[in-house]
Amino acid sequence: MVLKRLFVFSVSYTCHNKVKLRSLRMVAFRRGLGSLSAAETNEATFKKVLIANRGEIACRIIRTAKRMGIRTVAVYSVADSQAKHVKLADEAIFIGPSPAIESYLDFEKILNAIKETGADAVHPGYGFLSENPKFVQALEAENITFIGPSADAISRMGDKLQSKRMAVAAGVNIIPGVDAIVTDVDDCVLVANHIGYPVMIKASAGGGGKGMRIARNDQETREGYLLASQEAEAGFGDKRLLVEKFIEDPRHIEIQILADKHGNVIHLNERDCSIQRRNQKVIEEAPSVFLDNATRETMGQQAIALCKELNYSSAGTIEFLIDQRRNFYFLEMNTRLQVEHPITECITNIDIVEQMFRIAMGCQLNIKQEDVKIDGWAIENRIYAEDPYRSFGIPSIGRIHEYKEPNHIEGIRCDSGIEEGSKISMYYDPLISKLISHGRTRQEAIEKCTRALDSYVIRGITNNIPLLRDVLSEENFRTGRISTNYLPTIYPDGFKGLSLTVREKHKLVAVAGALFASNQIRSKSLINYSEFRKRTKVREDWKLSIRLDEEVFSVNVSDGNGLFKCKVNANWLEIDKNGINLAKSLLELEIDRERDIFQIISKNAVGDYHLIFRGNNYKLKILTQKAMDYHGLMTKKGENYKVNKLKSPMSGLVKSLSCTEGESVVEGQELCVLEAMKMQNLITAPSNGTIKEIKFNVGEKVTEVKQIILLSLPSSPVLKQYGKNDENPRNCSSGYFVKLLVPIKLHHKLHVC
Amino acid sequence: MTMLFKNTYKYVKNNSIKKYIVRNIETATHSIKTYEQIKQKRQEALLGGGIQKIEKQHQKGKLTARERIHLFCDDDSFVEYDMFMEHTCTDFEMNKRKFAGDSVVTGHGLVNGRPVFIFSQDATVFGGSLSSVHAKKICKIMDQALSVGAPVVGLNDSGGARIQEGVESLAGYADIFQKNVLASGVIPQISLIMGPCAGGAVYSPAITDFTFMVDDTACLFITGPDVIKSVTNEHVTSQELGGSKTHTEISGVAHGSFQNDIDALLHLRDFMSYLPQSNKSPVPIRICDDICDADVPILDTIIPPVTTAPYDMLDIISAIVDEREFFQIMPKYAKNIIVGFARMNGRTVGIVANQPKVAAGCLDINASVKAARFVRFCDAFNISLITLVDVPGFLPGVHQEHNGSIRHGAKLVFAYAEATVPKLTVITRKAYGGAYITSSSKHLRGDVNYAWPSAEVAVMGAKSAASVLYKGKSNVDELEAEYIDKFSNPFPAAQKGYVDDIIEPKSTRWRLCRDLDLLETKKLENPPKKHGNMPL
């Protein structure tokens, strides 16, 4: 650190040439982050900053603070006691139990931590206390600098109604809607009808997709009102709701601004954050393919106007919805650092966090609007710990036992708050990391990102890389035809996984065969039993039958000359043996002289191989032809001893229960609400039946795959008849009806706006 | 050919020559006939009880005896013995019903390139019932396995004794048991139950080192559901009585179960790869691709900060061993202790670990017996032991005491104390009281004993200790804190030399690999004796 600072200092001392400095700044940016401005000007800065946040954003802020020579203080809860941000910071203060409300959201504890460490500034990151005006006021009272806007600006922009009024005053385009709080369900329906469907019901104090529902008819309005108000109360402690016109197929484009305390405001161009699921962004890019210079300029000017009207300082983001005819409407303003800020940093070479520090310190902006250029293209992928095959992402928790970021690829930046061994808990956001790629063109950025996703090793936890990888190679995305409805439009039946071409399938199957063969060879390669090896002919070819999904391939693998020659159906593929290592998580294999990246997740003795290829997970069953033939001979055993298990779709807290034991329910009826990762999920009955047993209480935690409700179904679809020869007739004692436990399915009454 | 002779015959006048030719014709016909007979018998033997019986076997979701062997052994490596042996029974018109090879297929083959002796009972012949000939065939390969020094694998699928043979069949069982016992500790013996195995027959698998079962089709019991019904009037299905679920979860008779025949045989091949050929041959060392000289960071974060919070010991095991591959023995029985085989730098090791996730990882009767048997197997076959300790003690309780937790716990003490193989111990968290001593401690000749920084070696937990020491005192809380300060850390044990070092968790893998290399040449012998008197 000291060395680095010395270096920086000497650089600024000797370099009088501005141009030269600029080029150096670029080099520094490529290596780490941001410019050399703070050291360059020998500006006064904070002595010690407390980061009132966790995870990747805390790590991100610590990095810039360290570079600026500011000492850093992390805060942590029980669940985070071994977290990365705690290790990175110079000091760390323990602030209580895992639930955020008792730690990261408790400003008494944060204030105590500040006093204890003598920090002179607080960076709130995003989420938690970042947009809480009361917190800012409390800091002001203690004479601590809040790195962000004033309490007044936060409270004015935090309230949807107020922000709309401000926007109108500043001459910003707004969405048609009713400028009032709805008080109850009937009022909500009335207002909705007045505006005309479709409408959006959202929390007045909300943000980030929480407490938002779309309704297309009265029924949905009623449901939406209930859920949105519950979520609003749980999330923000304020259940006031708004209703407004809902715009079909819009893009979500936002303008990043920087404003200092001296009235200077600039915008750093736009970010296109249209790829969303359930109102949460998944892939963002900067710039947007959709904006022409004129629109960009108008949007930028309106954003600046709003900031000036507000007397805003610090970094902020003005979000717009933009329709197909490039009409844009003000959505809301985020008075904080955004999750997706790195893409703007990539294309503008400006370290936004550094600017926030400078602005908070009272410095003038050292960048002029005309200096802000667009350098290439940047794309950010949010890697979440969630299962993309269900509703584009159901949170999953667990421990990451292997973790390797693809930092070896040029132009890749990985902002993460986790490391090998980290645990993703149910208490916080399931964001694992942000993968940012920067290329000269959009095409190049996409290519780099694709390669990075293929080389990203995350083991032990389900993640959404398959979905991200598929979107990046999808035609509409590649040509830039995206909207906030992108995911449900492209995947109307939910994400099912990448569909491989025939050639790709052959590659995958051939590699699986080669891995199997390597494993077979290795199982005979005993270091201290060489006598047997000599005597036995080591098999040099294998006849295999490999099942991929529903397809069965017959594969011949032969070993020779440093290659595995694989015959898949009638096609020959040659795989270089050098790349194969069964213990390595990431394999770069040469197949017919083309390089492809594969990952082995797991393998076992009975031929279950779990591989990642092109970002997607594939479960392959590899059997020798002889085993396969025998498989065909055996009659399948009746599943008489196994019972279908009813499982909870994810880990979470049971928020409410709307059924009782013995009650008969109809299909689609709400059974309970499960809160997980700060989201409320409605669980509905999969079919008609009676509730046999409820295995939890309200307020109890349930874990994924735990049985939660037993439903007995007296209807005929589950009629199961057992043959006479059945050895175990126990389960059919009560006539031919079998009581089954049926897996409930998760029913998201949530849509993407 | 005969035609040729006949034609020649016409022109031959001389009588003696005629006779000679006749004789020639006869012997030639005979040898041809014998040759054909052999071929035919072989064909018969290969078909076992006949096509219909084979189909029936398949319908039950089972493979035949030969198919099983074919799948289990490396291609073209099986050498069959006694294909022509037939049963000797003449009563009940049994002399009219004979099958080449009788109801068992025996021989040897290679599994992953190493020889293994196999018998596979053929349920298509008299239901796989055991005749004296059947027993002789099995004993023959067992004798050879013993002299060669190679494992014996039994694929059991037999209805029981051949009733028609009476006491002779029983004698056959006894012969097998005797051989099983003599071979015990000399060569690994593995039983895979793939069909019924009832009555006296069950004792052979029970004596062997490991018993595995196939779900739904296998069952093991001494008296079947019918007898139970007639004697005690209890209704029970054969699966409930002695199915894989029962024996792997409740009784602890079986060490594992698999979905079907193919699954079971492939898993068994994998299992064999961990075992040495005999007590005289070295433990196999497979080529290792996994890095074994680097830190494993995940180990640093598994132990939760709250000392009472559970964690999954399997996470630790997977992170320590090669390629996260762990063959667990009895995964569903006495889950508070984990035992199984893994590899460290390619070398097979036996792992014994408390599971804090289940019953806080305490030792109870079942856990002690499960671990003791595993430790003894490893010791018998020179497999090094790695013990991961997080044990709050022996499970207290009236039920436990009344069922003899003392004598069962003693088995584990005995097994560890007796074992002369390299013993490596890592105390991950709690190591309290007698359970600490038992768990491969320095005091029981542990070779290398490590403690993680989270380790607590003490007589008991701080709370109980304080309440005993300071009974009736008002400031018990304060004194408890003092006790925590003093004993809830690895220092007291390290100061006395009872642990060799306090290590960073992430360094565990490479340290253990290094120690195993060092201890390869360990020489330690117990005093000569006929055998110890283990508290059975």
Coordinates of C-alpha atoms in Angstrom, one line a residue, chain B residues 97-281:
Chain B
R97 CA -33.4 -83.2 -12.1
K98 CA -29.8 -82.3 -12.5
F99 CA -28.2 -79.2 -13.8
A100 CA -24.6 -78.7 -14.9
G101 CA -22.8 -76.7 -12.3
D102 CA -25.7 -76.9 -9.9
S103 CA -27.0 -73.7 -8.3
V104 CA -23.8 -71.6 -8.1
V105 CA -21.3 -70.2 -10.5
T106 CA -17.8 -69.9 -9.1
G107 CA -14.4 -68.8 -10.3
H108 CA -12.1 -65.9 -10.5
G109 CA -11.8 -62.8 -12.5
L110 CA -10.2 -59.4 -12.6
V111 CA -11.8 -56.2 -11.2
N112 CA -9.9 -53.1 -12.3
G113 CA -7.1 -55.4 -13.3
R114 CA -6.7 -57.1 -9.9
P115 CA -7.8 -60.7 -9.3
V116 CA -10.9 -61.5 -7.3
F117 CA -12.6 -64.8 -6.4
I118 CA -16.3 -64.8 -7.0
F119 CA -19.2 -67.0 -6.3
S120 CA -22.6 -66.1 -7.7
Q121 CA -25.6 -68.1 -6.6
D122 CA -27.9 -69.0 -9.4
A123 CA -31.6 -68.5 -8.5
T124 CA -32.7 -70.2 -11.7
V125 CA -31.5 -73.6 -10.5
F126 CA -33.6 -74.9 -7.6
G127 CA -34.1 -71.3 -6.5
G128 CA -30.4 -71.0 -5.8
S129 CA -30.7 -73.4 -2.9
L130 CA -27.6 -74.6 -1.2
S131 CA -26.7 -78.3 -1.8
S132 CA -23.5 -80.0 -0.6
V133 CA -22.0 -79.6 -4.1
H134 CA -22.9 -75.9 -4.1
A135 CA -21.1 -75.5 -0.8
K136 CA -18.1 -77.5 -2.0
K137 CA -17.8 -75.2 -5.0
I138 CA -17.8 -72.2 -2.8
C139 CA -15.3 -73.7 -0.4
K140 CA -13.0 -74.5 -3.3
I141 CA -12.6 -71.0 -4.4
M142 CA -12.3 -69.7 -0.9
D143 CA -9.4 -72.1 -0.3
Q144 CA -7.7 -70.8 -3.4
A145 CA -8.4 -67.2 -2.6
L146 CA -6.8 -67.7 0.8
S147 CA -3.7 -69.3 -0.6
V148 CA -3.4 -66.8 -3.4
G149 CA -4.2 -63.8 -1.3
A150 CA -7.1 -62.3 -3.1
P151 CA -10.5 -61.1 -2.0
V152 CA -13.7 -63.2 -2.2
V153 CA -16.9 -61.6 -3.4
G154 CA -20.2 -63.5 -2.9
L155 CA -23.2 -62.6 -4.9
N156 CA -26.0 -64.1 -2.8
D157 CA -29.4 -65.0 -4.3
S158 CA -30.5 -68.2 -2.7
G159 CA -33.7 -69.6 -1.3
G160 CA -31.8 -71.4 1.5
A161 CA -30.9 -75.0 2.2
R162 CA -31.6 -77.7 -0.3
I163 CA -34.3 -79.4 1.7
Q164 CA -34.1 -82.6 -0.3
E165 CA -30.6 -83.1 0.9
G166 CA -31.3 -82.7 4.5
V167 CA -28.4 -82.5 6.9
E168 CA -25.8 -82.6 4.1
S169 CA -26.9 -79.1 3.0
L170 CA -26.5 -77.9 6.6
A171 CA -23.0 -79.4 6.7
G172 CA -22.3 -77.3 3.6
Y173 CA -23.3 -74.1 5.3
A174 CA -21.1 -75.0 8.3
D175 CA -18.1 -75.5 5.9
I176 CA -18.6 -72.1 4.4
F177 CA -18.9 -70.4 7.8
Q178 CA -15.7 -72.1 8.9
K179 CA -13.9 -71.0 5.8
N180 CA -15.3 -67.4 6.3
V181 CA -14.0 -67.3 9.8
L182 CA -10.5 -68.6 8.8
A183 CA -10.3 -66.2 6.0
S184 CA -11.4 -63.3 8.1
G185 CA -8.6 -60.7 8.5
V186 CA -6.6 -62.5 5.8
I187 CA -8.4 -61.6 2.7
P188 CA -11.3 -59.1 2.3
Q189 CA -14.6 -60.9 2.1
I190 CA -17.6 -59.0 0.6
S191 CA -21.2 -60.1 0.3
L192 CA -23.7 -58.5 -2.0
I193 CA -27.2 -59.7 -1.3
M194 CA -29.1 -59.6 -4.6
G195 CA -32.1 -61.8 -3.7
P196 CA -33.4 -63.7 -0.7
C197 CA -30.9 -64.9 1.8
A198 CA -32.7 -66.6 4.7
G199 CA -32.2 -69.0 7.6
G200 CA -28.7 -70.3 8.3
A201 CA -27.4 -68.7 5.1
V202 CA -27.5 -65.3 6.7
Y203 CA -24.5 -66.0 8.9
S204 CA -22.0 -66.2 6.0
P205 CA -22.7 -62.5 4.9
A206 CA -22.8 -61.6 8.6
I207 CA -19.3 -63.0 9.1
T208 CA -17.8 -61.4 6.0
D209 CA -16.3 -57.9 6.2
F210 CA -19.0 -56.0 4.3
T211 CA -22.5 -56.8 3.4
F212 CA -24.3 -54.8 0.7
M213 CA -27.9 -55.2 -0.5
V214 CA -30.0 -54.4 -3.5
D215 CA -33.1 -52.3 -2.8
D216 CA -36.5 -54.1 -3.1
T217 CA -35.1 -57.4 -4.4
A218 CA -32.8 -58.4 -1.5
C219 CA -33.8 -59.6 1.9
L220 CA -32.0 -61.1 4.8
F221 CA -33.7 -62.8 7.7
I222 CA -33.4 -65.8 10.0
T223 CA -37.1 -66.7 10.0
G224 CA -39.3 -65.5 7.2
P225 CA -42.7 -63.7 7.4
D226 CA -44.6 -67.0 7.2
V227 CA -42.9 -68.5 10.2
I228 CA -43.3 -65.3 12.1
K229 CA -47.0 -65.3 11.3
S230 CA -47.5 -68.9 12.5
V231 CA -45.4 -68.4 15.7
T232 CA -46.2 -64.9 16.9
N233 CA -49.1 -64.0 14.6
E234 CA -47.3 -60.8 13.5
H235 CA -48.0 -59.7 9.9
V236 CA -44.9 -58.4 8.2
T237 CA -43.7 -58.3 4.6
S238 CA -40.4 -59.7 3.7
Q239 CA -39.1 -56.2 2.8
E240 CA -40.2 -54.8 6.1
L241 CA -38.7 -57.7 7.9
G242 CA -35.4 -57.9 6.2
G243 CA -35.2 -55.5 3.3
S244 CA -32.4 -53.1 2.5
K245 CA -34.1 -50.3 4.3
T246 CA -34.5 -52.3 7.5
H247 CA -30.9 -53.5 7.5
T248 CA -29.2 -50.3 6.5
E249 CA -31.2 -48.0 8.7
I250 CA -32.5 -50.0 11.7
S251 CA -30.5 -53.2 12.3
G252 CA -27.1 -52.2 11.0
V253 CA -26.7 -55.7 9.4
A254 CA -25.9 -54.3 6.0
H255 CA -23.3 -51.7 5.2
G256 CA -25.0 -50.1 2.2
S257 CA -27.7 -50.5 -0.4
F258 CA -28.0 -49.8 -4.1
Q259 CA -30.9 -49.3 -6.4
N260 CA -30.6 -52.3 -8.7
D261 CA -28.3 -55.0 -9.8
I262 CA -26.3 -52.9 -12.2
D263 CA -26.0 -50.0 -9.8
A264 CA -24.9 -52.4 -7.1
L265 CA -22.3 -54.2 -9.2
L266 CA -20.8 -51.0 -10.5
H267 CA -20.6 -49.6 -7.0
L268 CA -19.0 -52.8 -5.8
R269 CA -16.3 -52.5 -8.5
D270 CA -15.6 -49.0 -7.2
F271 CA -15.6 -50.3 -3.6
M272 CA -13.1 -53.0 -4.5
S273 CA -10.7 -50.4 -5.8
Y274 CA -10.1 -49.2 -2.2
L275 CA -9.2 -52.6 -0.8
P276 CA -5.9 -54.3 -0.7
Q277 CA -5.6 -57.9 -2.0
S278 CA -4.9 -59.4 1.4
N279 CA -3.4 -58.6 4.8
K280 CA 0.0 -59.3 3.3
S281 CA -0.3 -57.0 0.3

